[in-house]
């Protein structure tokens, strides 16, 4: 499934005697071909390479694009075109139409017909006559003879006639040449060229996922908090009561319902409200509201393959999954490889944990945080047994209808384990997706993506200033061939200070940034109610964190009274669905604006020719004004052209060009999300072959 070998560098390959032309800097290639590049079904995937040779003869290149289990391209060549400012850079675009492992290779070749045509045109322009061009004309005739021998019946006669004209000395020079340069023949020659000195790279792999690997809107909530409030007291929700929340989530336009762990929760060292350890740790000492952390998985009631009995049964969970699908959504389930002290694994497989010198099992720590209710897994003592058990658990939930796993802290587990697990699953179920929740060092985040994770949590939460947002956005777009971001505005344990102190306008600002910058974004429930109080100053933990207690919310009452951001989230998701450009990452481009508190960016979709232009006020306190300086060629326009824009949030319409005045009041509307209407058909870079 995944390329499992290191290739020689392309530059090194060009040192071989059988490779006549130079081919370097092939993209998309991940780690010299050790891992597969990524795309999704229907995505326009640019393939680029630097192609060159000695001397001045014309060179050309094509891509051989091979589907899963199939042969390479059949029919007209998939030609590459000159691209960008570099003189030897070439590009074409491919569009995969199914999931699985595709491959591509670059073929570079000497193009004698283009060399001949250029030489003849230059010499004629210089005033040379038929006698001086005698050899050139015969060379052209011989090239056309070669084409005629391979051409179909429709074109064979025309090429033969063009060759005869080149040899006919009774004709005036321009008349002799004209048939060979006719537009119809040139179009045919583009697809059926004469290729000499053909030089090929190795094949490189592109793993193609379903569309949801790139694009989606996620909503996280705790089913246990969706129970009824009785006599002022919250009661534990079930999959049935949580199912009542699903229509509202679907109405807001979300595609994925992400559930924290739904397994039995340990009773030993169970945590109480606001993450304080409940005294004693004895089940009998735990009050009725101390439900514990769902990430403290496992008890006498079962482990990772079981359902918490207060939520219901496995059949209840399957019904919940079915209801989600009926509403046009799907379930993502947390995969947290750790265990509570009373998880069945602890007794049956103590070797799967780390034993300290005093004989106790080490619990999880992230100083200053201590998680006495969680034992980390040790993957070194019995990898064969542990790998097999985790794969079994994953397949249990796949059989229950789960096709997306949000993986908790994958950076604390071995890379080779994830590499093995992900591709074992994809051998049989290529539609299963894995999201890496890895807030860690950049090198580890990127490597998790390279080895197979479908998506990744990101540093978006902590990027609030224009420069750092632009730098991070460019980094993600440049690495879109293997790393796909998921921009969560908040999580159960990340309440950024911008939300704590920015007021309702900041909630809108962060929602616009996340949903417009990234093709996939996410919201943790409570965001739409502007929940913003931290457990203590300087902390990113919520007060009364839902991780440790039930947290029922009056959703309907808040929306009815205008205290909910749900209508705004609904509109953002409607705009995302209406515009294919917002479902892209590779085409993200930033534009200049003369106020550092204003951010301007665009996205385009090569397939539909859709374009969206976004301007955001990053200040939640003050109105910001400024003037844009748009890079119009990024929108497929010339510098002088003007075009129409319609604000998808307010309905206002404007006539725009390169320079445009902007004024945004965060208390009214902190952003423009413009649908662009072009004055003429455009071709976005990179062009579509």
GROMACS .gro file of C-alpha atoms in nm, residues 292-668:
model
  377
  292UNK     CA    1  -1.469   1.072   3.562
  293UNK     CA    2  -1.273   1.140   3.246
  294UNK     CA    3  -1.375   0.944   2.934
  295UNK     CA    4  -1.004   0.920   2.850
  296UNK     CA    5  -0.950   0.709   3.166
  297UNK     CA    6  -1.064   0.404   2.972
  298UNK     CA    7  -1.159   0.069   3.119
  299UNK     CA    8  -1.307  -0.085   3.430
  300UNK     CA    9  -1.462  -0.410   3.542
  301UNK     CA   10  -1.737  -0.328   3.290
  302UNK     CA   11  -1.499  -0.361   2.994
  303UNK     CA   12  -1.225  -0.194   2.794
  304UNK     CA   13  -1.169  -0.039   2.453
  305UNK     CA   14  -1.409  -0.275   2.278
  306UNK     CA   15  -1.700  -0.203   2.514
  307UNK     CA   16  -1.962   0.069   2.555
  308UNK     CA   17  -2.009   0.257   2.881
  309UNK     CA   18  -2.325   0.096   3.026
  310UNK     CA   19  -2.476   0.434   3.120
  311UNK     CA   20  -2.460   0.536   2.752
  312UNK     CA   21  -2.636   0.219   2.640
  313UNK     CA   22  -2.541  -0.093   2.449
  314UNK     CA   23  -2.345  -0.162   2.134
  315UNK     CA   24  -2.677  -0.185   1.950
  316UNK     CA   25  -2.770   0.158   2.084
  317UNK     CA   26  -2.442   0.295   1.951
  318UNK     CA   27  -2.504   0.142   1.609
  319UNK     CA   28  -2.847   0.304   1.606
  320UNK     CA   29  -2.682   0.638   1.690
  321UNK     CA   30  -2.441   0.590   1.398
  322UNK     CA   31  -2.735   0.506   1.173
  323UNK     CA   32  -2.925   0.817   1.278
  324UNK     CA   33  -2.617   1.029   1.210
  325UNK     CA   34  -2.598   0.890   0.857
  326UNK     CA   35  -2.967   0.956   0.797
  327UNK     CA   36  -2.893   1.321   0.866
  328UNK     CA   37  -2.606   1.331   0.616
  329UNK     CA   38  -2.325   1.308   0.871
  330UNK     CA   39  -2.090   1.041   1.002
  331UNK     CA   40  -1.933   0.956   1.337
  332UNK     CA   41  -1.568   1.002   1.426
  333UNK     CA   42  -1.465   0.808   1.735
  334UNK     CA   43  -1.178   0.880   1.969
  335UNK     CA   44  -0.901   0.618   1.968
  336UNK     CA   45  -0.709   0.673   2.291
  337UNK     CA   46  -0.449   0.404   2.354
  338UNK     CA   47  -0.421   0.427   2.731
  339UNK     CA   48  -0.589   0.258   3.023
  340UNK     CA   49  -0.740   0.328   3.362
  341UNK     CA   50  -0.580   0.135   3.652
  342UNK     CA   51  -0.877  -0.104   3.652
  343UNK     CA   52  -0.881  -0.166   3.274
  344UNK     CA   53  -0.892  -0.542   3.196
  345UNK     CA   54  -0.557  -0.507   3.016
  346UNK     CA   55  -0.381  -0.415   3.340
  347UNK     CA   56  -0.454  -0.753   3.496
  348UNK     CA   57  -0.433  -0.965   3.179
  349UNK     CA   58  -0.133  -0.794   3.020
  350UNK     CA   59   0.076  -0.605   3.277
  351UNK     CA   60   0.363  -0.623   3.025
  352UNK     CA   61   0.177  -0.364   2.815
  353UNK     CA   62   0.257  -0.100   3.078
  354UNK     CA   63   0.567   0.049   3.239
  355UNK     CA   64   0.656  -0.074   3.586
  356UNK     CA   65   0.856   0.162   3.809
  357UNK     CA   66   1.137   0.046   4.040
  358UNK     CA   67   0.898   0.032   4.336
  359UNK     CA   68   0.675  -0.214   4.149
  360UNK     CA   69   0.392   0.028   4.073
  361UNK     CA   70   0.271   0.107   3.723
  362UNK     CA   71   0.359   0.452   3.594
  363UNK     CA   72   0.066   0.685   3.539
  364UNK     CA   73   0.053   0.961   3.280
  365UNK     CA   74   0.213   1.297   3.347
  366UNK     CA   75   0.251   1.619   3.150
  367UNK     CA   76   0.399   1.848   3.417
  368UNK     CA   77   0.248   2.024   3.593
  369UNK     CA   78  -0.050   1.804   3.503
  370UNK     CA   79  -0.081   1.460   3.660
  371UNK     CA   80  -0.318   1.193   3.535
  372UNK     CA   81  -0.328   0.934   3.811
  373UNK     CA   82  -0.638   0.786   3.646
  374UNK     CA   83  -0.450   0.691   3.328
  375UNK     CA   84  -0.173   0.439   3.256
  376UNK     CA   85   0.021   0.495   2.932
  377UNK     CA   86   0.087   0.196   2.706
  378UNK     CA   87   0.438   0.053   2.667
  379UNK     CA   88   0.481  -0.068   2.308
  380UNK     CA   89   0.822  -0.230   2.355
  381UNK     CA   90   0.760  -0.536   2.571
  382UNK     CA   91   0.506  -0.723   2.358
  383UNK     CA   92   0.461  -0.541   2.026
  384UNK     CA   93   0.316  -0.841   1.846
  385UNK     CA   94   0.043  -0.895   2.102
  386UNK     CA   95  -0.034  -0.527   2.149
  387UNK     CA   96  -0.043  -0.452   1.777
  388UNK     CA   97  -0.286  -0.737   1.718
  389UNK     CA   98  -0.511  -0.623   2.002
  390UNK     CA   99  -0.531  -0.263   1.883
  391UNK     CA  100  -0.611  -0.375   1.529
  392UNK     CA  101  -0.884  -0.599   1.670
  393UNK     CA  102  -1.031  -0.308   1.867
  394UNK     CA  103  -1.027  -0.079   1.564
  395UNK     CA  104  -1.208  -0.341   1.357
  396UNK     CA  105  -1.473  -0.378   1.630
  397UNK     CA  106  -1.567  -0.014   1.584
  398UNK     CA  107  -1.536  -0.032   1.208
  399UNK     CA  108  -1.789  -0.314   1.217
  400UNK     CA  109  -2.012  -0.084   1.425
  401UNK     CA  110  -2.007   0.176   1.147
  402UNK     CA  111  -1.714   0.401   1.238
  403UNK     CA  112  -1.501   0.509   0.940
  404UNK     CA  113  -1.310   0.795   1.106
  405UNK     CA  114  -1.084   0.770   1.409
  406UNK     CA  115  -0.958   1.076   1.594
  407UNK     CA  116  -0.637   0.943   1.750
  408UNK     CA  117  -0.545   1.083   2.090
  409UNK     CA  118  -0.180   1.181   2.139
  410UNK     CA  119  -0.032   0.967   1.858
  411UNK     CA  120   0.304   1.141   1.907
  412UNK     CA  121   0.350   0.948   2.233
  413UNK     CA  122   0.339   0.613   2.052
  414UNK     CA  123   0.594   0.461   1.812
  415UNK     CA  124   0.581   0.578   1.451
  416UNK     CA  125   0.631   0.227   1.317
  417UNK     CA  126   0.322   0.114   1.506
  418UNK     CA  127   0.102   0.378   1.341
  419UNK     CA  128   0.256   0.307   1.002
  420UNK     CA  129   0.166  -0.059   1.041
  421UNK     CA  130  -0.183  -0.005   1.185
  422UNK     CA  131  -0.303   0.253   0.935
  423UNK     CA  132  -0.196   0.060   0.628
  424UNK     CA  133  -0.319  -0.273   0.765
  425UNK     CA  134  -0.662  -0.111   0.790
  426UNK     CA  135  -0.640   0.051   0.447
  427UNK     CA  136  -0.552  -0.281   0.283
  428UNK     CA  137  -0.913  -0.387   0.335
  429UNK     CA  138  -1.090  -0.057   0.403
  430UNK     CA  139  -0.933   0.231   0.210
  431UNK     CA  140  -1.216   0.465   0.313
  432UNK     CA  141  -1.119   0.464   0.683
  433UNK     CA  142  -0.961   0.794   0.792
  434UNK     CA  143  -0.728   0.875   1.083
  435UNK     CA  144  -0.693   1.220   1.243
  436UNK     CA  145  -0.376   1.284   1.445
  437UNK     CA  146  -0.440   1.486   1.762
  438UNK     CA  147  -0.073   1.573   1.803
  439UNK     CA  148   0.000   1.915   1.950
  440UNK     CA  149   0.373   1.857   1.950
  441UNK     CA  150   0.698   1.944   1.776
  442UNK     CA  151   0.673   2.021   1.403
  443UNK     CA  152   0.901   1.736   1.298
  444UNK     CA  153   0.680   1.478   1.470
  445UNK     CA  154   0.356   1.632   1.338
  446UNK     CA  155   0.487   1.621   0.983
  447UNK     CA  156   0.621   1.268   1.015
  448UNK     CA  157   0.288   1.140   1.144
  449UNK     CA  158   0.132   1.283   0.829
  450UNK     CA  159   0.397   1.129   0.606
  451UNK     CA  160   0.353   0.778   0.745
  452UNK     CA  161  -0.021   0.774   0.685
  453UNK     CA  162  -0.237   0.993   0.907
  454UNK     CA  163  -0.515   1.142   0.698
  455UNK     CA  164  -0.546   1.471   0.885
  456UNK     CA  165  -0.372   1.654   1.166
  457UNK     CA  166  -0.463   1.893   1.442
  458UNK     CA  167  -0.255   2.207   1.402
  459UNK     CA  168  -0.112   2.513   1.572
  460UNK     CA  169  -0.400   2.724   1.442
  461UNK     CA  170  -0.539   2.776   1.792
  462UNK     CA  171  -0.226   2.970   1.888
  463UNK     CA  172  -0.186   3.166   1.564
  464UNK     CA  173  -0.363   3.498   1.617
  465UNK     CA  174  -0.148   3.768   1.452
  466UNK     CA  175  -0.146   3.831   1.078
  467UNK     CA  176   0.217   3.745   1.014
  468UNK     CA  177   0.203   3.416   1.200
  469UNK     CA  178  -0.127   3.319   1.036
  470UNK     CA  179   0.016   3.392   0.691
  471UNK     CA  180   0.339   3.204   0.759
  472UNK     CA  181   0.154   2.902   0.893
  473UNK     CA  182  -0.101   2.906   0.612
  474UNK     CA  183   0.177   2.908   0.352
  475UNK     CA  184   0.354   2.623   0.528
  476UNK     CA  185   0.041   2.408   0.524
  477UNK     CA  186  -0.039   2.488   0.160
  478UNK     CA  187   0.317   2.405   0.055
  479UNK     CA  188   0.291   2.066   0.228
  480UNK     CA  189  -0.061   1.987   0.110
  481UNK     CA  190   0.075   1.689  -0.087
  482UNK     CA  191   0.097   1.491   0.237
  483UNK     CA  192  -0.034   1.691   0.536
  484UNK     CA  193  -0.398   1.794   0.567
  485UNK     CA  194  -0.494   2.028   0.853
  486UNK     CA  195  -0.804   2.028   1.068
  487UNK     CA  196  -0.853   2.373   1.224
  488UNK     CA  197  -1.034   2.333   1.556
  489UNK     CA  198  -1.138   2.664   1.711
  490UNK     CA  199  -1.144   2.509   2.057
  491UNK     CA  200  -1.121   2.169   2.225
  492UNK     CA  201  -1.229   2.041   2.568
  493UNK     CA  202  -0.885   2.129   2.706
  494UNK     CA  203  -0.781   2.422   2.485
  495UNK     CA  204  -0.954   2.751   2.555
  496UNK     CA  205  -0.718   3.007   2.407
  497UNK     CA  206  -0.683   3.344   2.579
  498UNK     CA  207  -0.816   3.517   2.266
  499UNK     CA  208  -1.154   3.352   2.335
  500UNK     CA  209  -1.130   3.412   2.708
  501UNK     CA  210  -1.097   3.787   2.667
  502UNK     CA  211  -1.200   3.872   2.309
  503UNK     CA  212  -1.575   3.872   2.357
  504UNK     CA  213  -1.834   3.745   2.105
  505UNK     CA  214  -1.665   3.918   1.808
  506UNK     CA  215  -1.355   3.705   1.860
  507UNK     CA  216  -1.565   3.389   1.841
  508UNK     CA  217  -1.684   3.504   1.499
  509UNK     CA  218  -1.331   3.597   1.391
  510UNK     CA  219  -1.186   3.260   1.486
  511UNK     CA  220  -1.475   3.074   1.323
  512UNK     CA  221  -1.427   3.265   0.997
  513UNK     CA  222  -1.052   3.204   0.998
  514UNK     CA  223  -1.082   2.833   1.070
  515UNK     CA  224  -1.365   2.763   0.825
  516UNK     CA  225  -1.227   2.971   0.539
  517UNK     CA  226  -0.852   2.900   0.568
  518UNK     CA  227  -0.877   2.523   0.609
  519UNK     CA  228  -1.091   2.284   0.404
  520UNK     CA  229  -1.155   2.095   0.729
  521UNK     CA  230  -1.238   2.268   1.054
  522UNK     CA  231  -1.390   2.178   1.388
  523UNK     CA  232  -1.589   2.313   1.682
  524UNK     CA  233  -1.617   2.176   2.033
  525UNK     CA  234  -1.968   2.216   2.172
  526UNK     CA  235  -2.015   2.524   2.385
  527UNK     CA  236  -1.828   2.742   2.138
  528UNK     CA  237  -2.160   2.854   1.991
  529UNK     CA  238  -2.266   2.963   2.343
  530UNK     CA  239  -1.950   3.178   2.381
  531UNK     CA  240  -1.820   2.969   2.674
  532UNK     CA  241  -1.500   3.149   2.770
  533UNK     CA  242  -1.423   3.114   3.143
  534UNK     CA  243  -1.100   2.933   3.235
  535UNK     CA  244  -1.050   2.735   3.554
  536UNK     CA  245  -0.786   2.987   3.668
  537UNK     CA  246  -0.584   3.278   3.526
  538UNK     CA  247  -0.321   3.171   3.274
  539UNK     CA  248  -0.488   2.835   3.213
  540UNK     CA  249  -0.639   2.706   2.890
  541UNK     CA  250  -0.862   2.463   3.082
  542UNK     CA  251  -1.234   2.540   3.097
  543UNK     CA  252  -1.394   2.608   3.432
  544UNK     CA  253  -1.619   2.311   3.514
  545UNK     CA  254  -1.454   2.118   3.233
  546UNK     CA  255  -1.679   1.871   3.059
  547UNK     CA  256  -1.392   1.624   3.067
  548UNK     CA  257  -1.468   1.558   3.434
  549UNK     CA  258  -1.839   1.628   3.480
  550UNK     CA  259  -2.171   1.645   3.301
  551UNK     CA  260  -2.239   1.979   3.137
  552UNK     CA  261  -2.595   2.009   3.007
  553UNK     CA  262  -2.670   2.317   2.797
  554UNK     CA  263  -2.990   2.495   2.699
  555UNK     CA  264  -2.925   2.499   2.326
  556UNK     CA  265  -3.272   2.594   2.211
  557UNK     CA  266  -3.315   2.866   2.472
  558UNK     CA  267  -2.985   3.028   2.381
  559UNK     CA  268  -3.065   3.037   2.011
  560UNK     CA  269  -3.419   3.161   2.069
  561UNK     CA  270  -3.290   3.451   2.279
  562UNK     CA  271  -3.012   3.542   2.036
  563UNK     CA  272  -2.735   3.424   2.268
  564UNK     CA  273  -2.607   3.160   2.026
  565UNK     CA  274  -2.353   3.165   1.745
  566UNK     CA  275  -2.529   2.869   1.582
  567UNK     CA  276  -2.687   3.076   1.300
  568UNK     CA  277  -2.346   3.219   1.214
  569UNK     CA  278  -2.183   2.874   1.209
  570UNK     CA  279  -2.470   2.755   0.991
  571UNK     CA  280  -2.403   3.033   0.743
  572UNK     CA  281  -2.029   2.965   0.733
  573UNK     CA  282  -2.090   2.599   0.655
  574UNK     CA  283  -2.346   2.692   0.388
  575UNK     CA  284  -2.087   2.913   0.221
  576UNK     CA  285  -1.825   2.636   0.241
  577UNK     CA  286  -2.059   2.391   0.072
  578UNK     CA  287  -2.155   2.638  -0.199
  579UNK     CA  288  -1.797   2.717  -0.296
  580UNK     CA  289  -1.559   2.443  -0.414
  581UNK     CA  290  -1.276   2.694  -0.374
  582UNK     CA  291  -1.318   2.680   0.006
  583UNK     CA  292  -1.281   2.302  -0.008
  584UNK     CA  293  -0.920   2.339  -0.129
  585UNK     CA  294  -0.588   2.379   0.051
  586UNK     CA  295  -0.331   2.384  -0.229
  587UNK     CA  296  -0.470   2.707  -0.376
  588UNK     CA  297  -0.458   2.919  -0.058
  589UNK     CA  298  -0.289   3.253  -0.137
  590UNK     CA  299  -0.240   3.561   0.082
  591UNK     CA  300  -0.266   3.917  -0.046
  592UNK     CA  301  -0.123   4.243   0.082
  593UNK     CA  302  -0.323   4.490   0.289
  594UNK     CA  303  -0.176   4.799   0.453
  595UNK     CA  304  -0.318   4.737   0.803
  596UNK     CA  305  -0.154   4.460   1.014
  597UNK     CA  306  -0.490   4.396   1.184
  598UNK     CA  307  -0.649   4.299   0.852
  599UNK     CA  308  -0.585   3.963   0.686
  600UNK     CA  309  -0.664   3.903   0.319
  601UNK     CA  310  -0.652   3.571   0.135
  602UNK     CA  311  -0.807   3.391  -0.159
  603UNK     CA  312  -0.884   3.037  -0.266
  604UNK     CA  313  -0.960   2.904  -0.613
  605UNK     CA  314  -1.089   2.578  -0.754
  606UNK     CA  315  -0.938   2.481  -1.094
  607UNK     CA  316  -1.217   2.241  -1.175
  608UNK     CA  317  -1.516   2.473  -1.132
  609UNK     CA  318  -1.333   2.805  -1.182
  610UNK     CA  319  -1.478   2.912  -0.847
  611UNK     CA  320  -1.294   3.178  -0.646
  612UNK     CA  321  -1.345   3.325  -0.299
  613UNK     CA  322  -1.172   3.628  -0.150
  614UNK     CA  323  -1.173   3.677   0.229
  615UNK     CA  324  -1.082   3.982   0.438
  616UNK     CA  325  -1.086   3.946   0.819
  617UNK     CA  326  -1.051   4.199   1.100
  618UNK     CA  327  -0.822   4.030   1.353
  619UNK     CA  328  -0.912   4.280   1.627
  620UNK     CA  329  -1.227   4.202   1.826
  621UNK     CA  330  -1.222   4.548   1.989
  622UNK     CA  331  -1.185   4.811   1.719
  623UNK     CA  332  -1.299   4.892   1.369
  624UNK     CA  333  -1.013   4.847   1.123
  625UNK     CA  334  -0.970   5.019   0.787
  626UNK     CA  335  -0.719   4.952   0.512
  627UNK     CA  336  -0.649   4.912   0.142
  628UNK     CA  337  -0.583   4.580  -0.026
  629UNK     CA  338  -0.319   4.525  -0.293
  630UNK     CA  339  -0.443   4.207  -0.456
  631UNK     CA  340  -0.214   3.982  -0.658
  632UNK     CA  341  -0.463   3.954  -0.943
  633UNK     CA  342  -0.272   3.690  -1.145
  634UNK     CA  343  -0.341   3.453  -0.853
  635UNK     CA  344  -0.707   3.500  -0.945
  636UNK     CA  345  -0.639   3.441  -1.313
  637UNK     CA  346  -0.671   3.811  -1.401
  638UNK     CA  347  -0.444   4.077  -1.544
  639UNK     CA  348  -0.325   4.351  -1.311
  640UNK     CA  349  -0.554   4.617  -1.460
  641UNK     CA  350  -0.879   4.419  -1.465
  642UNK     CA  351  -1.182   4.480  -1.247
  643UNK     CA  352  -1.439   4.231  -1.125
  644UNK     CA  353  -1.753   4.198  -0.916
  645UNK     CA  354  -1.763   4.059  -0.561
  646UNK     CA  355  -2.063   3.961  -0.348
  647UNK     CA  356  -2.032   3.932   0.029
  648UNK     CA  357  -2.175   3.594   0.128
  649UNK     CA  358  -2.229   3.715   0.486
  650UNK     CA  359  -2.401   4.049   0.425
  651UNK     CA  360  -2.520   4.028   0.064
  652UNK     CA  361  -2.343   4.352  -0.029
  653UNK     CA  362  -2.193   4.384  -0.379
  654UNK     CA  363  -1.888   4.581  -0.486
  655UNK     CA  364  -1.679   4.651  -0.793
  656UNK     CA  365  -1.318   4.560  -0.709
  657UNK     CA  366  -0.974   4.576  -0.867
  658UNK     CA  367  -0.621   4.553  -0.739
  659UNK     CA  368  -0.661   4.829  -0.477
  660UNK     CA  369  -0.974   4.833  -0.259
  661UNK     CA  370  -1.084   5.017   0.053
  662UNK     CA  371  -1.196   4.795   0.343
  663UNK     CA  372  -1.366   4.890   0.672
  664UNK     CA  373  -1.469   4.620   0.918
  665UNK     CA  374  -1.643   4.674   1.253
  666UNK     CA  375  -1.610   4.357   1.465
  667UNK     CA  376  -1.935   4.430   1.649
  668UNK     CA  377  -2.126   4.433   1.322
   0.00000   0.00000   0.00000
